[in-house]
Coordinates of C-alpha atoms in Angstrom, one line a residue:
Chain A
M1 CA 49.5 -5.1 -52.6
N2 CA 49.2 -8.5 -51.3
N3 CA 47.9 -10.5 -54.1
A4 CA 49.9 -8.9 -56.4
S5 CA 52.2 -11.4 -58.4
L6 CA 55.8 -11.1 -56.9
E7 CA 57.3 -8.4 -59.3
L8 CA 61.2 -8.5 -58.9
N9 CA 63.0 -7.0 -61.5
I10 CA 66.5 -7.4 -60.0
V11 CA 68.0 -5.6 -62.9
A12 CA 66.7 -2.4 -61.8
L13 CA 69.1 -2.5 -58.9
A14 CA 72.0 -3.7 -61.0
P15 CA 73.9 -0.4 -60.8
A16 CA 73.7 -0.3 -56.7
A17 CA 74.6 -4.3 -56.8
S18 CA 77.6 -3.8 -59.2
M19 CA 79.0 -1.2 -56.8
V20 CA 78.5 -3.7 -53.8
I21 CA 80.0 -6.5 -55.4
F22 CA 83.2 -4.4 -56.1
A23 CA 83.3 -3.1 -52.7
L24 CA 83.5 -6.7 -51.4
L25 CA 86.1 -7.4 -54.0
V26 CA 88.2 -4.4 -52.8
M27 CA 87.9 -5.6 -49.3
A28 CA 88.8 -9.2 -50.3
V29 CA 91.9 -8.0 -52.1
D30 CA 92.7 -5.6 -49.2
V31 CA 92.7 -8.6 -46.8
F32 CA 94.5 -10.8 -48.8
A33 CA 97.3 -8.3 -49.4
R34 CA 97.4 -7.6 -45.8
G35 CA 98.1 -11.1 -44.7
T36 CA 101.2 -11.4 -47.0
R37 CA 102.3 -7.7 -46.7
T38 CA 102.7 -7.6 -50.3
Q39 CA 102.4 -3.8 -51.3
P40 CA 102.0 -4.2 -55.1
V41 CA 98.6 -6.0 -54.5
R42 CA 97.8 -3.6 -51.9
A43 CA 98.3 -0.6 -53.9
A44 CA 95.7 -2.1 -56.5
T45 CA 92.7 -1.3 -54.2
P46 CA 92.2 2.1 -55.8
W47 CA 92.4 0.6 -59.3
V48 CA 90.0 -2.3 -58.5
A49 CA 87.6 0.5 -56.9
L50 CA 88.0 2.6 -60.2
L51 CA 87.3 -0.6 -62.3
G52 CA 84.0 -1.0 -60.4
V53 CA 83.0 2.6 -61.2
L54 CA 83.7 2.2 -64.8
V55 CA 81.9 -1.1 -64.9
T56 CA 78.8 0.2 -63.2
A57 CA 79.0 3.4 -65.6
G58 CA 78.8 0.8 -68.3
V59 CA 75.8 -1.1 -66.5
C60 CA 74.1 2.3 -66.5
V61 CA 74.5 2.9 -70.2
W62 CA 73.3 -0.7 -70.9
L63 CA 70.1 -0.1 -68.9
L64 CA 69.4 3.2 -70.6
G65 CA 65.6 2.4 -71.9
Q66 CA 62.2 1.8 -70.7
P67 CA 61.8 2.4 -66.9
V68 CA 61.7 -0.6 -64.9
T69 CA 60.1 -0.8 -61.4
T70 CA 61.0 -3.6 -58.6
F71 CA 59.9 -4.6 -55.2
Q72 CA 56.4 -3.6 -55.8
G73 CA 57.2 -0.1 -56.9
M74 CA 59.6 0.6 -54.0
A75 CA 62.4 1.6 -56.3
I76 CA 62.5 2.4 -60.0
L77 CA 65.2 2.6 -62.8
D78 CA 64.6 5.4 -64.9
R79 CA 66.5 7.8 -66.8
Y80 CA 66.2 10.1 -63.7
S81 CA 67.9 7.8 -61.4
L82 CA 70.6 6.7 -64.0
G83 CA 71.3 10.3 -64.5
I84 CA 71.6 10.5 -60.6
A85 CA 73.5 7.3 -60.7
F86 CA 76.0 8.9 -63.2
V87 CA 76.7 12.0 -61.3
V88 CA 77.4 10.0 -58.4
L89 CA 79.8 7.9 -60.5
V90 CA 81.6 10.8 -61.6
A91 CA 82.0 12.1 -58.2
A92 CA 83.2 8.6 -56.9
G93 CA 85.8 8.1 -60.0
L94 CA 87.3 11.6 -59.7
S95 CA 87.7 11.2 -55.9
I96 CA 89.3 7.8 -56.0
L97 CA 91.9 9.4 -58.6
V98 CA 92.5 12.2 -56.1
S99 CA 92.8 9.8 -53.3
A100 CA 95.3 7.2 -54.7
R101 CA 98.2 8.8 -53.5
Y102 CA 96.6 11.0 -50.8
I103 CA 94.9 8.6 -48.6
P104 CA 98.1 6.2 -48.2
R105 CA 99.7 9.5 -46.8
V106 CA 97.0 10.5 -44.1
N107 CA 95.8 6.9 -43.1
A108 CA 97.2 3.3 -43.4
Q109 CA 93.8 1.5 -43.8
V110 CA 93.6 1.8 -47.7
G111 CA 91.3 -0.9 -48.6
E112 CA 88.4 0.1 -46.3
Y113 CA 88.5 3.6 -47.6
Y114 CA 87.5 2.5 -51.2
A115 CA 85.3 -0.1 -50.1
L116 CA 83.4 2.5 -48.1
I117 CA 83.2 5.1 -51.2
L118 CA 81.8 2.4 -53.3
L119 CA 79.2 1.2 -50.6
I120 CA 78.3 5.0 -50.1
S121 CA 78.0 5.5 -53.8
A122 CA 75.5 2.5 -53.8
G123 CA 73.5 4.1 -51.1
M124 CA 73.3 7.2 -53.2
M125 CA 72.2 5.5 -56.2
M126 CA 69.3 4.0 -54.4
M127 CA 68.3 7.6 -53.3
G128 CA 67.8 8.5 -57.1
A129 CA 66.0 5.2 -57.3
A130 CA 63.8 5.1 -54.5
T131 CA 60.0 5.6 -55.0
D132 CA 59.1 4.6 -51.4
L133 CA 59.7 6.8 -48.2
I134 CA 61.0 3.5 -46.5
V135 CA 63.6 3.2 -49.2
V136 CA 64.5 6.8 -49.1
F137 CA 65.3 6.7 -45.4
L138 CA 67.3 3.5 -45.8
A139 CA 69.4 4.7 -48.8
L140 CA 69.7 8.2 -46.9
E141 CA 71.4 6.3 -43.7
T142 CA 73.4 3.9 -45.6
F143 CA 75.5 6.6 -47.5
S144 CA 75.3 8.8 -44.2
L145 CA 76.8 6.3 -41.8
G146 CA 79.6 5.6 -44.5
L147 CA 80.2 9.5 -44.7
Y148 CA 80.4 9.9 -41.0
I149 CA 83.3 7.2 -41.2
L150 CA 85.1 8.9 -44.1
A151 CA 85.1 12.4 -42.3
G152 CA 86.8 10.9 -39.5
L153 CA 89.2 8.6 -41.5
R154 CA 92.5 10.3 -40.1
R155 CA 92.1 9.3 -36.6
S156 CA 95.3 10.7 -35.3
D157 CA 94.0 14.0 -36.4
A158 CA 92.2 16.0 -34.1
M159 CA 90.2 17.8 -36.7
S160 CA 89.2 15.0 -38.6
S161 CA 87.8 13.1 -35.8
E162 CA 86.0 16.4 -34.4
A163 CA 84.5 16.7 -38.0
A164 CA 83.2 13.2 -37.8
M165 CA 81.9 14.0 -34.3
K166 CA 80.1 16.8 -35.3
Y167 CA 78.8 15.4 -38.5
F168 CA 77.6 12.2 -36.8
L169 CA 75.7 14.0 -33.9
L170 CA 73.9 16.7 -36.1
G171 CA 73.3 14.0 -39.0
A172 CA 71.7 11.5 -36.3
F173 CA 69.8 14.6 -34.9
A174 CA 68.5 15.4 -38.4
S175 CA 67.6 11.9 -39.8
G176 CA 65.3 11.7 -36.6
F177 CA 63.4 14.8 -38.0
F178 CA 63.5 13.2 -41.4
V179 CA 62.0 9.8 -40.3
Y180 CA 59.5 11.9 -38.1
G181 CA 58.2 13.7 -41.2
A182 CA 58.2 10.3 -43.1
A183 CA 55.9 9.0 -40.4
L184 CA 53.4 11.9 -40.4
V185 CA 53.1 11.6 -44.0
Y186 CA 52.5 8.0 -43.7
G187 CA 49.9 8.9 -40.9
A188 CA 48.1 11.2 -43.2
T189 CA 47.9 9.1 -46.3
G190 CA 48.3 5.5 -45.2
A191 CA 50.9 5.0 -47.8
T192 CA 54.7 5.0 -48.1
Q193 CA 54.9 4.7 -51.8
F194 CA 55.1 8.0 -53.8
E195 CA 52.4 7.4 -56.2
Q196 CA 49.9 6.2 -53.7
I197 CA 50.7 9.1 -51.3
A198 CA 49.9 11.5 -54.5
A199 CA 46.8 9.6 -54.9
M200 CA 45.7 9.9 -51.2
A201 CA 46.8 13.4 -51.0
T202 CA 44.4 14.7 -53.8
N203 CA 41.5 12.3 -52.6
P204 CA 39.2 15.0 -50.9
A205 CA 38.1 12.5 -48.2
T206 CA 41.7 12.1 -46.8
D207 CA 42.2 14.3 -43.5
L208 CA 45.5 16.1 -44.3
T209 CA 46.1 17.4 -40.9
F210 CA 49.3 15.4 -40.5
I211 CA 50.8 16.1 -44.0
Y212 CA 51.8 19.7 -43.3
P213 CA 54.2 19.0 -40.1
G214 CA 55.3 16.1 -42.2
I215 CA 56.2 18.2 -44.9
A216 CA 58.1 20.5 -42.8
L217 CA 60.0 17.9 -41.0
L218 CA 61.0 16.4 -44.4
I219 CA 62.3 19.6 -45.5
V220 CA 64.6 19.9 -42.2
G221 CA 65.7 16.4 -42.8
F222 CA 66.7 16.9 -46.4
G223 CA 68.0 20.5 -45.9
F224 CA 70.3 19.2 -43.5
K225 CA 71.9 16.6 -46.0
V226 CA 72.0 19.2 -48.8
S227 CA 73.2 22.0 -46.2
L228 CA 70.6 24.5 -46.6
V229 CA 70.6 27.5 -44.3
P230 CA 69.6 27.4 -41.5
F231 CA 70.8 23.6 -41.0
H232 CA 74.1 24.3 -42.8
M233 CA 76.2 24.8 -39.3
W234 CA 78.1 21.4 -39.8
T235 CA 79.1 22.2 -43.3
P236 CA 82.1 24.2 -43.0
D237 CA 83.8 22.2 -40.1
V238 CA 83.1 18.8 -41.9
Y239 CA 84.5 19.9 -44.9
Q240 CA 87.4 21.6 -43.4
G241 CA 88.1 18.7 -41.0
A242 CA 87.6 15.8 -43.3
P243 CA 90.6 14.7 -45.8
T244 CA 90.3 16.7 -48.7
P245 CA 89.3 13.8 -51.1
V246 CA 86.7 13.0 -48.8
T247 CA 85.4 16.6 -48.8
A248 CA 85.2 16.8 -52.5
F249 CA 83.2 13.5 -53.0
M250 CA 81.0 14.6 -50.1
S251 CA 80.3 17.9 -51.6
A252 CA 79.5 16.8 -55.3
A253 CA 77.8 13.2 -54.4
T254 CA 75.9 14.0 -51.2
K255 CA 74.3 16.9 -53.1
A256 CA 73.2 14.8 -56.0
A257 CA 71.7 12.0 -54.0
A258 CA 70.1 14.0 -51.4
F259 CA 68.6 16.5 -54.1
A260 CA 67.6 13.4 -56.0
A261 CA 65.5 12.0 -53.2
F262 CA 64.1 15.5 -52.2
Y263 CA 63.0 16.2 -56.1
R264 CA 61.2 12.9 -56.2
V265 CA 59.5 13.1 -52.8
F266 CA 58.2 16.6 -53.3
L267 CA 57.4 16.4 -57.1
V268 CA 56.0 12.8 -57.4
A269 CA 54.6 12.3 -53.9
L270 CA 53.5 15.8 -52.6
P271 CA 52.7 17.7 -55.8
S272 CA 49.4 18.6 -54.7
Q273 CA 50.6 20.4 -51.7
Q274 CA 52.9 22.7 -54.0
A275 CA 51.3 25.8 -52.7
V276 CA 52.5 24.9 -49.2
W277 CA 56.1 23.7 -50.1
G278 CA 56.8 26.0 -53.1
P279 CA 57.1 29.3 -51.2
A280 CA 58.9 27.7 -48.1
L281 CA 61.6 26.0 -50.3
A282 CA 61.8 29.7 -52.3
T283 CA 62.5 31.3 -48.9
L284 CA 65.1 28.7 -48.2
A285 CA 66.7 29.1 -51.5
V286 CA 67.0 32.9 -50.9
L287 CA 68.6 32.4 -47.4
T288 CA 70.9 29.5 -48.3
M289 CA 72.2 31.5 -51.5
T290 CA 72.6 35.1 -49.5
L291 CA 74.2 33.6 -46.3
G292 CA 76.5 31.0 -47.9
N293 CA 77.9 33.7 -50.5
L294 CA 78.2 36.4 -47.4
A295 CA 80.1 34.0 -45.1
A296 CA 82.4 32.9 -48.0
L297 CA 83.6 36.6 -48.4
R298 CA 85.5 36.6 -45.2
Q299 CA 87.0 33.0 -45.1
S300 CA 90.7 32.5 -45.5
S301 CA 91.0 28.7 -45.6
L302 CA 90.3 27.5 -49.2
K303 CA 88.6 24.5 -47.6
R304 CA 86.2 26.6 -45.9
L305 CA 85.7 29.1 -48.6
L306 CA 84.7 26.1 -50.9
A307 CA 82.3 24.7 -48.1
Y308 CA 80.4 28.1 -47.8
S309 CA 80.5 28.2 -51.7
S310 CA 78.7 24.6 -51.9
I311 CA 76.0 26.0 -49.5
S312 CA 75.2 28.8 -51.9
H313 CA 75.4 26.3 -54.7
A314 CA 72.8 24.3 -52.9
G315 CA 70.7 27.6 -52.7
Y316 CA 71.1 27.8 -56.7
I317 CA 70.1 24.2 -57.1
L318 CA 66.9 24.4 -54.8
V319 CA 65.8 27.4 -57.0
G320 CA 65.1 24.6 -59.5
L321 CA 62.8 22.6 -57.3
A322 CA 61.3 25.7 -56.1
A323 CA 60.3 26.2 -59.6
G324 CA 58.5 23.0 -59.5
S325 CA 58.8 22.3 -63.3
I326 CA 60.2 19.7 -65.4
A327 CA 62.5 22.4 -66.8
G328 CA 63.5 23.2 -63.1
V329 CA 64.2 19.3 -62.8
E330 CA 66.5 19.1 -65.9
A331 CA 68.2 22.2 -64.9
S332 CA 69.2 21.0 -61.6
L333 CA 70.4 17.7 -62.7
F334 CA 72.8 19.3 -65.2
Y335 CA 73.6 21.6 -62.3
L336 CA 74.4 18.8 -60.1
L337 CA 76.7 17.1 -63.0
S338 CA 78.5 20.5 -63.6
Y339 CA 79.0 20.8 -60.1
A340 CA 80.7 17.5 -59.5
F341 CA 83.5 18.1 -62.1
M342 CA 83.9 21.8 -61.4
N343 CA 84.2 21.5 -57.6
I344 CA 86.1 18.2 -57.3
G345 CA 88.4 19.8 -59.7
A346 CA 89.0 22.7 -57.3
F347 CA 89.3 20.5 -54.3
A348 CA 91.9 18.6 -56.4
V349 CA 93.9 21.7 -56.8
V350 CA 93.7 22.3 -53.2
T351 CA 95.1 18.9 -52.1
L352 CA 98.2 20.1 -54.3
L353 CA 98.5 23.3 -52.2
E354 CA 98.6 21.4 -49.0
K355 CA 101.9 21.0 -46.9
Q356 CA 103.1 17.4 -45.9
G357 CA 100.9 16.3 -42.9
E358 CA 98.3 19.2 -43.5
M359 CA 94.5 18.7 -44.8
D360 CA 94.0 22.2 -45.6
A361 CA 95.3 25.2 -47.4
D362 CA 95.3 28.8 -46.6
G363 CA 94.2 31.4 -49.6
A364 CA 97.8 32.9 -48.8
R365 CA 99.2 29.9 -50.2
L366 CA 98.1 31.2 -53.7
R367 CA 99.8 34.5 -53.7
G368 CA 101.8 34.8 -57.2
L369 CA 100.9 31.3 -58.2
G370 CA 100.6 32.5 -61.6
Q371 CA 104.4 33.3 -61.6
R372 CA 105.4 30.1 -59.9
K373 CA 103.4 27.5 -61.3
P374 CA 101.4 29.0 -64.4
L375 CA 99.7 25.8 -65.4
L376 CA 98.4 25.0 -61.9
A377 CA 97.2 28.6 -61.6
A378 CA 95.1 28.4 -64.9
V379 CA 93.8 25.2 -63.9
M380 CA 92.7 26.6 -60.7
A381 CA 91.2 29.9 -62.6
I382 CA 89.2 27.9 -64.8
F383 CA 87.4 26.2 -61.9
M384 CA 87.1 29.4 -59.9
F385 CA 85.6 30.9 -63.4
S386 CA 83.0 28.2 -63.8
L387 CA 82.0 28.2 -60.3
A388 CA 81.4 31.7 -60.6
G389 CA 79.4 30.9 -63.5
V390 CA 81.4 32.6 -66.1
P391 CA 80.9 31.6 -69.7
P392 CA 81.8 29.3 -71.6
F393 CA 82.3 27.1 -68.6
A394 CA 79.9 24.2 -67.4
G395 CA 79.0 26.8 -64.6
F396 CA 77.5 29.3 -66.7
F397 CA 74.9 27.1 -68.2
A398 CA 74.2 25.1 -64.8
K399 CA 73.2 28.5 -63.5
F400 CA 71.3 29.7 -66.9
F401 CA 69.0 26.7 -67.0
V402 CA 68.1 26.7 -63.3
F403 CA 67.3 30.7 -63.4
A404 CA 65.6 30.1 -66.6
A405 CA 63.4 27.4 -65.3
A406 CA 62.5 29.8 -62.3
V407 CA 61.3 32.6 -64.7
Q408 CA 59.5 30.1 -66.6
G409 CA 57.8 28.9 -63.3
G410 CA 56.6 32.4 -62.5
M411 CA 59.2 33.1 -60.1
S412 CA 61.3 35.9 -61.7
W413 CA 61.9 37.4 -58.3
L414 CA 63.8 34.4 -57.3
A415 CA 65.9 34.2 -60.5
A416 CA 66.7 38.1 -59.9
I417 CA 67.8 37.2 -56.2
A418 CA 69.8 34.3 -57.6
M419 CA 71.5 36.5 -60.0
L420 CA 72.4 39.3 -57.4
N421 CA 74.0 36.2 -55.6
S422 CA 76.1 35.1 -58.4
A423 CA 77.5 38.6 -58.4
I424 CA 78.6 38.4 -54.6
G425 CA 80.1 35.0 -55.4
A426 CA 81.9 36.1 -58.4
Y427 CA 83.7 38.6 -56.0
Y428 CA 85.2 35.7 -53.9
Y429 CA 86.0 33.3 -56.8
L430 CA 87.5 35.9 -58.8
R431 CA 89.4 37.2 -55.9
V432 CA 91.4 33.6 -55.8
T433 CA 92.3 34.5 -59.4
V434 CA 93.5 37.9 -58.6
V435 CA 95.5 36.7 -55.7
M436 CA 97.1 34.2 -58.0
Y437 CA 98.0 36.6 -60.8
F438 CA 98.3 40.2 -59.4
N439 CA 100.1 39.3 -56.1
A440 CA 103.9 38.9 -55.9
P441 CA 104.9 35.4 -54.7
D442 CA 106.3 35.5 -51.0
A443 CA 107.2 33.1 -48.3
E444 CA 103.7 31.7 -48.0
T445 CA 103.4 30.8 -51.6
V446 CA 103.5 27.4 -52.5
S447 CA 106.8 26.7 -54.0
E448 CA 107.0 23.1 -54.6
V449 CA 104.2 21.1 -55.9
K450 CA 104.2 17.1 -55.4
S451 CA 101.9 16.1 -58.2
N452 CA 101.2 12.4 -59.0
W453 CA 99.7 10.8 -62.3
P454 CA 96.3 9.7 -60.8
L455 CA 95.5 13.2 -59.5
N456 CA 96.7 14.8 -62.9
V457 CA 94.6 12.4 -64.8
G458 CA 91.5 13.5 -62.4
I459 CA 92.1 17.1 -62.8
G460 CA 92.3 16.6 -66.3
V461 CA 88.9 14.8 -66.6
A462 CA 87.5 17.4 -64.5
L463 CA 88.9 20.3 -66.5
A464 CA 87.9 18.7 -69.8
F465 CA 84.5 18.1 -68.9
T466 CA 84.0 21.7 -67.2
I467 CA 84.8 23.3 -70.6
L468 CA 83.1 20.5 -72.8
L469 CA 79.7 20.8 -70.8
G470 CA 80.1 24.5 -71.1
V471 CA 80.7 24.4 -74.8
F472 CA 78.2 21.5 -75.7
P473 CA 75.7 21.5 -72.6
S474 CA 73.4 19.6 -75.1
L475 CA 75.6 16.4 -74.3
W476 CA 73.9 15.8 -71.2
T477 CA 70.5 17.8 -71.9
T478 CA 69.4 15.8 -74.5
L479 CA 70.3 12.3 -72.8
M480 CA 68.2 13.6 -69.8
E481 CA 65.2 15.3 -71.5
S482 CA 63.1 12.4 -72.2
G483 CA 64.3 10.9 -68.8
V484 CA 62.8 13.5 -66.6
V485 CA 59.6 13.3 -68.5
T486 CA 59.2 9.7 -67.6
A487 CA 60.1 10.1 -63.9
L488 CA 57.6 12.8 -63.3
A489 CA 54.9 11.0 -65.4
L490 CA 54.3 9.0 -62.4
R491 CA 52.2 11.6 -60.9
Chain B
M1 CA 40.8 0.4 -28.1
V2 CA 43.1 3.4 -27.3
P3 CA 42.6 6.1 -29.6
T4 CA 45.4 6.8 -32.1
N5 CA 45.7 10.3 -30.9
Y6 CA 46.9 9.2 -27.5
Y7 CA 49.7 7.5 -29.0
L8 CA 50.6 10.4 -31.5
I9 CA 50.6 13.0 -28.2
L10 CA 52.7 10.7 -26.1
S11 CA 55.3 10.1 -29.2
A12 CA 55.2 13.8 -29.8
M13 CA 56.0 14.5 -26.2
I14 CA 58.9 11.9 -26.4
F15 CA 60.1 13.3 -29.5
T16 CA 60.3 16.7 -28.0
I17 CA 61.8 15.6 -24.9
G18 CA 64.7 13.9 -27.1
A19 CA 65.1 17.0 -29.4
V20 CA 65.4 19.3 -26.3
G21 CA 67.7 16.8 -24.7
V22 CA 70.1 16.9 -28.0
L23 CA 70.1 20.7 -27.5
S24 CA 70.5 21.2 -24.0
R25 CA 72.8 18.2 -22.9
R26 CA 76.6 18.6 -23.0
N27 CA 77.6 14.7 -22.6
A28 CA 78.0 13.4 -26.0
L29 CA 76.7 9.9 -24.7
I30 CA 73.4 11.6 -23.5
I31 CA 72.9 13.4 -26.6
F32 CA 73.3 10.1 -28.4
M33 CA 70.5 8.5 -26.2
C34 CA 68.4 11.3 -26.8
V35 CA 68.7 10.6 -30.6
E36 CA 67.6 7.1 -30.0
M37 CA 64.8 8.5 -27.9
M38 CA 63.8 10.4 -30.8
L39 CA 63.9 7.5 -33.2
N40 CA 62.0 5.4 -30.8
S41 CA 59.1 7.8 -30.4
V42 CA 59.0 7.7 -34.3
N43 CA 58.8 4.0 -34.1
L44 CA 55.7 4.6 -31.9
T45 CA 54.0 6.9 -34.0
L46 CA 54.5 4.4 -37.0
I47 CA 52.9 1.6 -34.9
A48 CA 50.0 3.6 -34.1
F49 CA 49.4 4.8 -37.7
S50 CA 49.9 1.3 -38.9
R51 CA 47.0 0.1 -36.6
Q52 CA 44.9 2.8 -37.8
W53 CA 45.4 2.4 -41.3
D54 CA 45.1 -1.5 -40.8
N55 CA 48.3 -1.9 -43.3
L56 CA 51.9 -3.2 -42.5
N57 CA 54.0 -0.3 -44.1
G58 CA 54.5 1.2 -40.9
Q59 CA 55.6 -1.9 -39.0
A60 CA 58.0 -2.6 -42.0
F61 CA 59.3 1.0 -41.5
V62 CA 59.9 0.4 -37.8
F63 CA 62.0 -2.6 -38.4
I64 CA 64.3 -0.7 -40.9
V65 CA 64.3 2.4 -38.3
M66 CA 65.6 -0.2 -35.5
A67 CA 68.1 -1.6 -38.0
V68 CA 69.5 1.9 -38.7
A69 CA 69.5 2.8 -35.2
A70 CA 71.7 -0.2 -34.2
A71 CA 73.9 0.5 -37.2
E72 CA 74.2 4.2 -36.1
V73 CA 75.1 3.1 -32.5
A74 CA 78.1 0.9 -34.0
V75 CA 79.4 3.9 -36.1
G76 CA 78.6 6.4 -33.4
L77 CA 80.4 5.1 -30.5
A78 CA 83.4 4.4 -32.6
I79 CA 83.7 7.9 -33.7
L80 CA 83.2 8.7 -30.2
I81 CA 86.1 6.5 -29.0
A82 CA 88.2 8.2 -31.6
H83 CA 87.6 11.5 -30.6
T84 CA 87.8 10.8 -26.9
H85 CA 91.3 10.0 -27.6
H86 CA 92.1 13.5 -28.6
S87 CA 90.0 15.6 -26.1
K88 CA 90.1 13.0 -23.1
S89 CA 86.4 13.9 -22.3
T90 CA 82.8 13.3 -23.7
N91 CA 81.7 16.9 -23.2
I92 CA 80.8 18.4 -26.5
D93 CA 82.0 21.8 -25.3
D94 CA 85.4 20.2 -25.9
V95 CA 84.8 19.5 -29.8
N96 CA 86.0 23.2 -30.6
V97 CA 89.3 22.9 -32.5
M98 CA 87.6 24.5 -35.2
K99 CA 85.2 27.3 -34.8
W100 CA 81.5 26.6 -35.0

């Protein structure tokens, strides 16, 4: 390592670097606008941020090609990391559109918000690119610290600051476990780089005593971030208390980032221990799906409902990792992308149902929405059908691919439990639809919807891709197929 | 030379004390300090392994952990202050607007 020629392919970090540059630009625009009190300039911050997302997406497309490693193999740019970067960009772009009129309403500090979204996205992209435990930890903390701030963005609101407080205390606690796990894996193998860990772990001369507690602690750390049961306690409260566009971003992008590193650590660095972590993850997947769905059945707040639904979706995605195959990784990537579109779409509709000054909406607001606002109800129904896994929407193929990967991986029992869970899930998603179409409107029903064009564009894009990915899933899968193979060829 | 296991046992003990502290203490600031203690016990583990393997990865990791811990303090205290404006206390039993 010491005598190797300095290998610095800075280009491998271009997607994250582009996000950071635009974050600085957003802050600069905000600062100059603040001094002169020119509202038109200030209002430009979301558009600068959105431009950053689009430019970064362009950079990602331009970089599709051979994998490039950087900093002595601490990070890699391959199709897998670009795929994760793309999911994060989708989540960031849609959330910026949803936020454009929402955030000024709940908090005056506009610039920081968009700068933080971009910086968090940069950290999340590094999660997908990291091939070293040190980089994984750094990226994990980069995006987590930003999310703690975003959850408490509305300081005047008791619920928002409480959400930040809970998220922060439990998040810091969990990162302690994560870093201890990383330290023990390093102790067992003497390496932090995934390939070297894998090489040492298969070497019969290595004493692997410490690797097992290390794996367990890493699962706790990652499990917290993707909200697996029993590390999910923070999820409903944080999702409910945080401003709704932040919740939308958090639910989709955090899952993508944390699962990205989760997959790479376990499949590239620790494949030889799969006999140990495979069954453990399968058990966690069963617990997560079941408890998430059962708890969602009795929620009245829409944000809490979506929070528990997001816990159960984490369980479905984990099925792909428990399968431990390339098909499982591909399926999970498709799941993460579909989830970003349909879930942010659903949260965007929730922002429309909120009353002035509120950051949550009760399910009762939906009663008879089909009569009062037919278009909005139809859009919400499509997102709910997709989340439930009804064809021909994206959510159907997402579930189909993951379950098929589990069956191929010899885990038919897991696929069967996951399918039973989809049935439980369908109950509460379809109940939302039933309330919208078969209940009569009453005093609680939303009668006035203050829509705005950025939000409409956001919902439109989410809706278009929810349907498009459901009809043509090959749009994404052909792009990713070869990529996942190279990513895992590392082992 | 002190055997590596001694360091590992000590750091595991400190980590456990920190974790138990997080779960049992009620003052948010003390919970915070317990988290820092957990991170520092991990630093000790990393340094011990770094010496055992005679490579610098562990020491580099420690620097990253320390930098992250410092950033965490900055964000955490700000969140704590924002929350104290509402509940007028640092007791986490008052973090109860939403049901757990």
